[in-house]
mmCIF file of C-alpha atoms in Angstrom:
data_model
loop_
_atom_site.group_PDB
_atom_site.id
_atom_site.type_symbol
_atom_site.label_atom_id
_atom_site.label_comp_id
_atom_site.label_asym_id
_atom_site.label_seq_id
_atom_site.Cartn_x
_atom_site.Cartn_y
_atom_site.Cartn_z
ATOM 1 C CA MET A 13 -0.007 -0.027 0.017
ATOM 2 C CA LEU A 14 1.424 3.429 -1.018
ATOM 3 C CA ASN A 15 0.922 5.984 1.715
ATOM 4 C CA ALA A 16 1.289 9.803 1.309
ATOM 5 C CA MET A 17 4.371 11.520 2.716
ATOM 6 C CA THR A 18 3.811 15.193 3.176
ATOM 7 C CA ILE A 19 6.025 17.973 4.510
ATOM 8 C CA ASP A 20 4.686 21.329 5.654
ATOM 9 C CA VAL A 21 7.619 23.741 4.839
ATOM 10 C CA GLU A 22 7.474 26.400 7.588
ATOM 11 C CA ASP A 23 9.875 27.721 10.191
ATOM 12 C CA TYR A 24 9.556 27.180 13.792
ATOM 13 C CA PHE A 25 8.308 30.790 14.403
ATOM 14 C CA HIS A 26 5.403 30.363 11.843
ATOM 15 C CA VAL A 27 3.478 27.896 14.129
ATOM 16 C CA SER A 28 0.018 29.141 14.899
ATOM 17 C CA ALA A 29 0.349 28.456 18.613
ATOM 18 C CA PHE A 30 3.139 31.064 18.853
ATOM 19 C CA ALA A 31 1.112 33.764 17.028
ATOM 20 C CA ASP A 32 0.394 35.601 20.219
ATOM 21 C CA VAL A 33 4.053 35.804 21.261
ATOM 22 C CA VAL A 34 5.704 36.452 17.934
ATOM 23 C CA SER A 35 4.218 38.955 15.412
ATOM 24 C CA GLN A 36 4.611 38.646 11.777
ATOM 25 C CA ASP A 37 6.584 41.918 11.733
ATOM 26 C CA GLU A 38 9.203 40.091 13.946
ATOM 27 C CA TRP A 39 9.773 37.185 11.730
ATOM 28 C CA PRO A 40 12.485 38.696 9.403
ATOM 29 C CA ALA A 41 14.567 39.373 12.562
ATOM 30 C CA LEU A 42 14.442 35.889 13.894
ATOM 31 C CA GLU A 43 17.021 33.193 13.041
ATOM 32 C CA SER A 44 15.684 31.151 10.067
ATOM 33 C CA ARG A 45 16.324 27.335 10.148
ATOM 34 C CA VAL A 46 13.954 26.293 7.492
ATOM 35 C CA CYS A 47 16.555 25.769 4.795
ATOM 36 C CA ARG A 48 18.903 23.603 6.767
ATOM 37 C CA ASN A 49 16.002 21.574 8.241
ATOM 38 C CA THR A 50 14.366 21.091 4.919
ATOM 39 C CA ASP A 51 17.668 20.109 3.300
ATOM 40 C CA ARG A 52 18.038 17.503 6.111
ATOM 41 C CA LEU A 53 14.697 16.082 5.179
ATOM 42 C CA LEU A 54 15.605 16.072 1.588
ATOM 43 C CA GLU A 55 18.642 13.905 2.509
ATOM 44 C CA ILE A 56 16.567 11.521 4.621
ATOM 45 C CA LEU A 57 14.037 10.941 1.978
ATOM 46 C CA ALA A 58 16.726 10.558 -0.666
ATOM 47 C CA GLY A 59 18.397 7.921 1.430
ATOM 48 C CA ALA A 60 15.121 5.993 1.692
ATOM 49 C CA ASP A 61 14.285 6.537 -2.047
ATOM 50 C CA VAL A 62 11.091 8.325 -1.097
ATOM 51 C CA ARG A 63 9.491 11.180 -2.940
ATOM 52 C CA ALA A 64 6.983 13.479 -1.031
ATOM 53 C CA THR A 65 4.598 16.261 -1.401
ATOM 54 C CA PHE A 66 5.966 19.499 0.061
ATOM 55 C CA PHE A 67 3.347 22.062 1.068
ATOM 56 C CA VAL A 68 5.409 25.299 1.029
ATOM 57 C CA LEU A 69 4.598 28.577 2.775
ATOM 58 C CA GLY A 70 4.545 31.419 0.307
ATOM 59 C CA TRP A 71 6.558 33.506 2.801
ATOM 60 C CA VAL A 72 9.285 30.891 2.608
ATOM 61 C CA ALA A 73 9.262 30.661 -1.158
ATOM 62 C CA GLU A 74 9.501 34.478 -1.511
ATOM 63 C CA ARG A 75 12.612 34.667 0.776
ATOM 64 C CA PHE A 76 14.327 31.277 -0.217
ATOM 65 C CA PRO A 77 13.341 30.466 -3.833
ATOM 66 C CA GLU A 78 16.449 28.458 -4.134
ATOM 67 C CA LEU A 79 15.075 26.059 -1.515
ATOM 68 C CA VAL A 80 11.917 25.515 -3.399
ATOM 69 C CA ALA A 81 13.992 24.854 -6.548
ATOM 70 C CA ARG A 82 15.975 22.203 -4.697
ATOM 71 C CA ILE A 83 12.866 20.542 -3.568
ATOM 72 C CA HIS A 84 11.523 20.325 -6.977
ATOM 73 C CA SER A 85 14.972 19.227 -8.478
ATOM 74 C CA ALA A 86 14.982 16.317 -5.977
ATOM 75 C CA GLY A 87 11.966 14.931 -7.655
ATOM 76 C CA HIS A 88 9.328 16.095 -4.996
ATOM 77 C CA GLU A 89 5.879 17.530 -5.617
ATOM 78 C CA LEU A 90 5.203 21.182 -4.673
ATOM 79 C CA ALA A 91 1.938 22.407 -3.230
ATOM 80 C CA SER A 92 0.812 25.503 -1.194
ATOM 81 C CA HIS A 93 0.592 25.880 2.616
ATOM 82 C CA SER A 94 -0.705 29.473 2.225
ATOM 83 C CA TYR A 95 1.304 32.617 2.188
ATOM 84 C CA ASP A 96 1.699 33.667 5.835
ATOM 85 C CA HIS A 97 0.240 30.724 7.840
ATOM 86 C CA GLY A 98 -2.909 32.574 8.656
ATOM 87 C CA LEU A 99 -5.847 30.445 9.769
ATOM 88 C CA VAL A 100 -8.500 30.031 7.164
ATOM 89 C CA TYR A 101 -11.378 30.479 9.568
ATOM 90 C CA ASP A 102 -10.058 33.860 10.534
ATOM 91 C CA LYS A 103 -10.119 35.103 6.875
ATOM 92 C CA THR A 104 -12.842 36.290 4.550
ATOM 93 C CA PRO A 105 -13.386 34.360 1.401
ATOM 94 C CA GLU A 106 -11.880 37.123 -0.577
ATOM 95 C CA ALA A 107 -8.750 37.387 1.679
ATOM 96 C CA PHE A 108 -8.297 33.638 1.406
ATOM 97 C CA ARG A 109 -8.538 33.812 -2.433
ATOM 98 C CA GLN A 110 -5.832 36.555 -2.515
ATOM 99 C CA ASP A 111 -3.666 34.575 -0.047
ATOM 100 C CA LEU A 112 -3.990 31.462 -2.373
ATOM 101 C CA ARG A 113 -3.052 33.359 -5.487
ATOM 102 C CA LEU A 114 0.016 35.067 -3.828
ATOM 103 C CA ALA A 115 1.454 31.763 -2.426
ATOM 104 C CA LYS A 116 0.827 29.908 -5.598
ATOM 105 C CA ALA A 117 2.556 32.579 -7.680
ATOM 106 C CA LEU A 118 5.618 32.633 -5.541
ATOM 107 C CA ILE A 119 6.042 28.800 -5.441
ATOM 108 C CA GLU A 120 5.468 28.488 -9.174
ATOM 109 C CA ASP A 121 7.982 31.243 -9.966
ATOM 110 C CA ALA A 122 10.632 29.686 -7.744
ATOM 111 C CA ALA A 123 10.523 26.261 -9.336
ATOM 112 C CA SER A 124 8.601 26.783 -12.731
ATOM 113 C CA VAL A 125 5.947 24.271 -11.966
ATOM 114 C CA THR A 126 2.097 24.257 -11.554
ATOM 115 C CA VAL A 127 0.846 24.186 -7.999
ATOM 116 C CA ARG A 128 -2.213 21.839 -7.809
ATOM 117 C CA GLY A 129 -2.546 21.203 -4.094
ATOM 118 C CA TYR A 130 -3.216 23.055 -0.874
ATOM 119 C CA ARG A 131 -3.131 22.452 2.903
ATOM 120 C CA ALA A 132 -4.418 24.999 5.254
ATOM 121 C CA PRO A 133 -2.277 26.084 8.138
ATOM 122 C CA SER A 134 -3.304 24.075 11.363
ATOM 123 C CA TYR A 135 -5.947 22.155 9.362
ATOM 124 C CA SER A 136 -8.032 25.328 9.643
ATOM 125 C CA VAL A 137 -10.752 24.331 7.132
ATOM 126 C CA THR A 138 -13.453 23.549 9.724
ATOM 127 C CA ALA A 139 -17.250 23.533 9.778
ATOM 128 C CA GLN A 140 -17.192 27.450 9.896
ATOM 129 C CA SER A 141 -14.878 27.665 6.827
ATOM 130 C CA LEU A 142 -16.155 25.046 4.425
ATOM 131 C CA TRP A 143 -16.559 27.839 1.960
ATOM 132 C CA ALA A 144 -12.788 27.546 1.373
ATOM 133 C CA LEU A 145 -13.390 24.342 -0.676
ATOM 134 C CA ASP A 146 -15.531 26.453 -3.089
ATOM 135 C CA VAL A 147 -12.753 28.918 -3.434
ATOM 136 C CA LEU A 148 -10.170 26.178 -4.021
ATOM 137 C CA VAL A 149 -12.270 24.639 -6.834
ATOM 138 C CA GLU A 150 -12.778 28.034 -8.328
ATOM 139 C CA GLU A 151 -9.071 28.739 -8.325
ATOM 140 C CA GLY A 152 -8.437 25.408 -10.197
ATOM 141 C CA TYR A 153 -6.906 23.338 -7.332
ATOM 142 C CA ALA A 154 -6.943 19.538 -7.858
ATOM 143 C CA PHE A 155 -6.535 18.341 -4.242
ATOM 144 C CA ASP A 156 -6.771 19.639 -0.781
ATOM 145 C CA SER A 157 -5.503 18.203 2.620
ATOM 146 C CA SER A 158 -7.021 20.699 5.193
ATOM 147 C CA ILE A 159 -9.594 18.810 7.152
ATOM 148 C CA TYR A 160 -8.907 16.603 10.178
ATOM 149 C CA PRO A 161 -11.843 14.492 11.170
ATOM 150 C CA ILE A 162 -11.332 14.760 14.878
ATOM 151 C CA ARG A 163 -12.188 16.830 17.908
ATOM 152 C CA HIS A 164 -9.436 19.334 18.755
ATOM 153 C CA ASP A 165 -9.305 22.766 20.470
ATOM 154 C CA ARG A 166 -8.034 24.438 17.316
ATOM 155 C CA TYR A 167 -9.467 22.465 14.336
ATOM 156 C CA GLY A 168 -11.316 19.442 13.183
ATOM 157 C CA ILE A 169 -14.558 18.124 11.840
ATOM 158 C CA PRO A 170 -15.327 14.865 13.707
ATOM 159 C CA SER A 171 -18.055 13.770 11.336
ATOM 160 C CA TRP A 172 -16.126 14.258 8.169
ATOM 161 C CA PRO A 173 -15.247 11.215 6.103
ATOM 162 C CA ARG A 174 -11.972 9.606 7.160
ATOM 163 C CA HIS A 175 -10.543 8.541 3.935
ATOM 164 C CA ILE A 176 -9.595 10.031 0.489
ATOM 165 C CA HIS A 177 -12.658 11.119 -1.399
ATOM 166 C CA ARG A 178 -13.863 13.517 -3.999
ATOM 167 C CA ILE A 179 -15.816 16.629 -3.165
ATOM 168 C CA GLU A 180 -18.188 17.984 -5.748
ATOM 169 C CA ARG A 181 -18.588 21.777 -6.109
ATOM 170 C CA HIS A 182 -20.431 23.585 -8.875
ATOM 171 C CA GLY A 183 -19.977 20.915 -11.422
ATOM 172 C CA ARG A 184 -16.282 20.432 -10.622
ATOM 173 C CA SER A 185 -14.562 18.129 -8.172
ATOM 174 C CA LEU A 186 -11.650 18.387 -5.680
ATOM 175 C CA TRP A 187 -9.895 15.418 -4.027
ATOM 176 C CA GLU A 188 -9.840 15.767 -0.212
ATOM 177 C CA LEU A 189 -7.135 13.947 1.765
ATOM 178 C CA PRO A 190 -8.212 14.046 5.480
ATOM 179 C CA GLY A 191 -5.644 13.748 8.316
ATOM 180 C CA SER A 192 -5.314 10.074 9.132
ATOM 181 C CA THR A 193 -7.179 8.628 12.074
ATOM 182 C CA VAL A 194 -8.118 5.253 13.578
ATOM 183 C CA ARG A 195 -11.643 4.508 14.727
ATOM 184 C CA TYR A 196 -11.995 3.261 18.295
ATOM 185 C CA LEU A 197 -15.286 3.136 20.291
ATOM 186 C CA GLY A 198 -16.959 5.466 17.914
ATOM 187 C CA THR A 199 -14.309 8.072 18.063
ATOM 188 C CA ASN A 200 -11.733 9.125 15.516
ATOM 189 C CA LEU A 201 -8.181 9.178 17.058
ATOM 190 C CA PRO A 202 -5.434 11.034 15.145
ATOM 191 C CA MET A 203 -2.213 9.193 14.063
ATOM 192 C CA GLY A 204 -1.235 11.130 10.913
ATOM 193 C CA GLY A 205 2.014 12.707 11.897
ATOM 194 C CA GLY A 206 3.138 16.057 13.413
ATOM 195 C CA GLY A 207 2.708 16.251 17.118
ATOM 196 C CA TYR A 208 0.838 12.966 17.222
ATOM 197 C CA PHE A 209 4.003 11.372 15.799
ATOM 198 C CA ARG A 210 6.363 13.049 18.349
ATOM 199 C CA LEU A 211 4.157 13.126 21.475
ATOM 200 C CA LEU A 212 2.831 9.621 21.349
ATOM 201 C CA PRO A 213 4.827 6.380 21.236
ATOM 202 C CA PHE A 214 6.179 5.229 17.791
ATOM 203 C CA GLY A 215 3.967 2.235 18.023
ATOM 204 C CA TRP A 216 0.817 4.267 17.877
ATOM 205 C CA THR A 217 1.658 5.547 14.421
ATOM 206 C CA GLN A 218 3.140 2.192 13.379
ATOM 207 C CA ARG A 219 0.037 0.232 14.408
ATOM 208 C CA GLY A 220 -2.266 2.877 13.027
ATOM 209 C CA ILE A 221 -0.794 2.783 9.551
ATOM 210 C CA GLN A 222 -0.844 -0.999 9.591
ATOM 211 C CA ARG A 223 -4.492 -0.938 10.463
ATOM 212 C CA LEU A 224 -5.378 1.467 7.648
ATOM 213 C CA ASN A 225 -3.308 -0.446 5.190
ATOM 214 C CA GLN A 226 -4.132 -3.917 6.069
ATOM 215 C CA ARG A 227 -7.560 -3.939 7.684
ATOM 216 C CA GLU A 228 -9.265 -0.916 6.087
ATOM 217 C CA ASN A 229 -7.330 -1.062 2.777
ATOM 218 C CA HIS A 230 -6.683 2.683 2.632
ATOM 219 C CA PRO A 231 -3.522 4.799 2.613
ATOM 220 C CA ALA A 232 -2.300 6.943 5.423
ATOM 221 C CA ILE A 233 -1.726 10.661 4.974
ATOM 222 C CA PHE A 234 1.417 11.436 7.036
ATOM 223 C CA TYR A 235 2.731 14.878 7.614
ATOM 224 C CA LEU A 236 5.767 16.481 9.314
ATOM 225 C CA HIS A 237 7.324 19.932 9.602
ATOM 226 C CA PRO A 238 11.084 20.678 9.053
ATOM 227 C CA TRP A 239 11.326 22.263 12.526
ATOM 228 C CA GLU A 240 10.328 18.822 14.008
ATOM 229 C CA ILE A 241 13.709 17.294 13.369
ATOM 230 C CA ASP A 242 15.593 20.349 14.934
ATOM 231 C CA PRO A 243 15.976 19.927 18.765
ATOM 232 C CA GLU A 244 18.451 22.885 18.810
ATOM 233 C CA GLN A 245 15.888 25.452 17.515
ATOM 234 C CA PRO A 246 15.533 28.732 19.602
ATOM 235 C CA ARG A 247 12.986 28.546 22.375
ATOM 236 C CA LEU A 248 10.170 31.036 22.209
ATOM 237 C CA ARG A 249 8.376 32.376 25.130
ATOM 238 C CA ALA A 250 4.999 30.679 25.050
ATOM 239 C CA ARG A 251 2.337 29.125 27.346
ATOM 240 C CA GLY A 252 2.889 25.839 28.951
ATOM 241 C CA MET A 253 0.644 23.699 26.590
ATOM 242 C CA SER A 254 2.115 25.363 23.505
ATOM 243 C CA ARG A 255 5.671 24.670 24.586
ATOM 244 C CA PHE A 256 4.844 21.097 25.424
ATOM 245 C CA ARG A 257 3.290 20.447 22.098
ATOM 246 C CA HIS A 258 5.988 22.015 20.074
ATOM 247 C CA TYR A 259 9.255 21.078 21.895
ATOM 248 C CA ARG A 260 8.459 17.601 23.200
ATOM 249 C CA ASN A 261 10.540 14.736 21.654
ATOM 250 C CA LEU A 262 12.095 16.944 18.937
ATOM 251 C CA ASP A 263 15.347 14.899 19.624
ATOM 252 C CA GLN A 264 13.583 11.634 18.678
ATOM 253 C CA THR A 265 11.740 12.651 15.450
ATOM 254 C CA GLU A 266 14.514 11.924 12.955
ATOM 255 C CA ALA A 267 15.109 8.548 14.217
ATOM 256 C CA ARG A 268 11.395 7.742 14.245
ATOM 257 C CA LEU A 269 11.021 9.094 10.745
ATOM 258 C CA ARG A 270 13.886 6.898 9.482
ATOM 259 C CA GLN A 271 12.202 3.810 11.036
ATOM 260 C CA LEU A 272 8.834 4.703 9.535
ATOM 261 C CA LEU A 273 10.267 5.110 6.105
ATOM 262 C CA SER A 274 12.007 1.665 6.439
ATOM 263 C CA GLU A 275 8.654 -0.119 7.447
ATOM 264 C CA PHE A 276 6.066 1.440 5.052
ATOM 265 C CA ARG A 277 5.927 2.589 1.454
ATOM 266 C CA PHE A 278 5.515 6.294 0.894
ATOM 267 C CA GLY A 279 5.117 8.579 -2.136
ATOM 268 C CA PRO A 280 3.726 11.985 -3.129
ATOM 269 C CA ILE A 281 0.031 12.724 -3.142
ATOM 270 C CA SER A 282 -0.124 12.754 -6.834
ATOM 271 C CA ASP A 283 0.909 9.076 -6.973
ATOM 272 C CA VAL A 284 -1.486 8.119 -4.172
ATOM 273 C CA LEU A 285 -4.331 9.808 -6.022
ATOM 274 C CA ALA A 286 -3.422 8.090 -9.260
ATOM 275 C CA ILE A 287 -4.022 4.837 -7.467
ATOM 276 C CA ALA A 288 -7.218 6.030 -5.845
ATOM 277 C CA ASP A 289 -8.478 7.283 -9.182
ATOM 278 C CA GLY A 290 -7.698 4.016 -10.895
ATOM 279 C CA SER A 291 -9.541 1.976 -8.151
ATOM 280 C CA ALA A 292 -12.588 4.292 -8.518
ATOM 281 C CA VAL A 293 -12.687 3.691 -12.315
ATOM 282 C CA ALA A 294 -12.241 -0.061 -11.749
ATOM 283 C CA GLN A 295 -15.175 -0.097 -9.289
ATOM 284 C CA ARG A 296 -17.330 1.880 -11.727
ATOM 285 C CA ASP A 297 -16.457 -0.516 -14.514
ATOM 286 C CA GLN A 298 -17.205 -3.460 -12.356
ATOM 287 C CA ALA A 299 -20.673 -1.994 -11.391
ATOM 288 C CA VAL A 300 -21.489 -1.372 -14.986
ATOM 289 C CA THR A 301 -20.549 -4.874 -16.154
ATOM 290 C CA GLY A 302 -22.029 -6.604 -13.180
ATOM 291 C CA ALA A 303 -18.821 -8.473 -12.612
#
């Protein structure tokens, strides 16, 4: 089973939980570590012969276009992670549209590619901001990975479908790749990467992907940030819970990632969707023929 490996390319100070302690105006004055950390991830992925989808922040592409070009040259897929990591549910539809266009243009200019995918900062397409899907379709995006079907204090739609599916909007469709979960006692439990990969035992992610692949016959959508393999990053003043979520087990993430890459098959979203699309066609053909 081919699972999706995705990287959200942002710096440690872009994290939404730090928005109340570090303003956007302060970003340029802070030490940037996104290039070195992303280059390290590129090395790790190359060593495992794995290609991934990199959701790049427009702010990063604007300042480090050579990094975006390196990601593309290494054979990875480029997608958008917004321009400035602003939460979708805090934007108006028009502001969201302008953010999409700016980030897309910066990424495309840096690598001479077409951006077809999007992931909202902090999975901030929620029940209050589902209008964002209409905007994505109108702007010509082919896939989105912005909805996590869980309960969380900052994001999530618990009732949302758990697996890859198409969303129909105004006669056009968009692939949605929800954050991966396992279903237990009627509740969706997250196991798709990021903090869930760092804070919980490795076996939680390992068994979760096994369950998705072997019992449910669906791929996992795994995500990680470059700053999550950087235990030496500067410490920002933040509240206790935010500090715990951000800094816990940073020194273990790289080793865990290497182990994960050795145990499961991963590829970019475009490859995973090609398989999903082929399966959907086969199922339709089977239904028509009555086989």
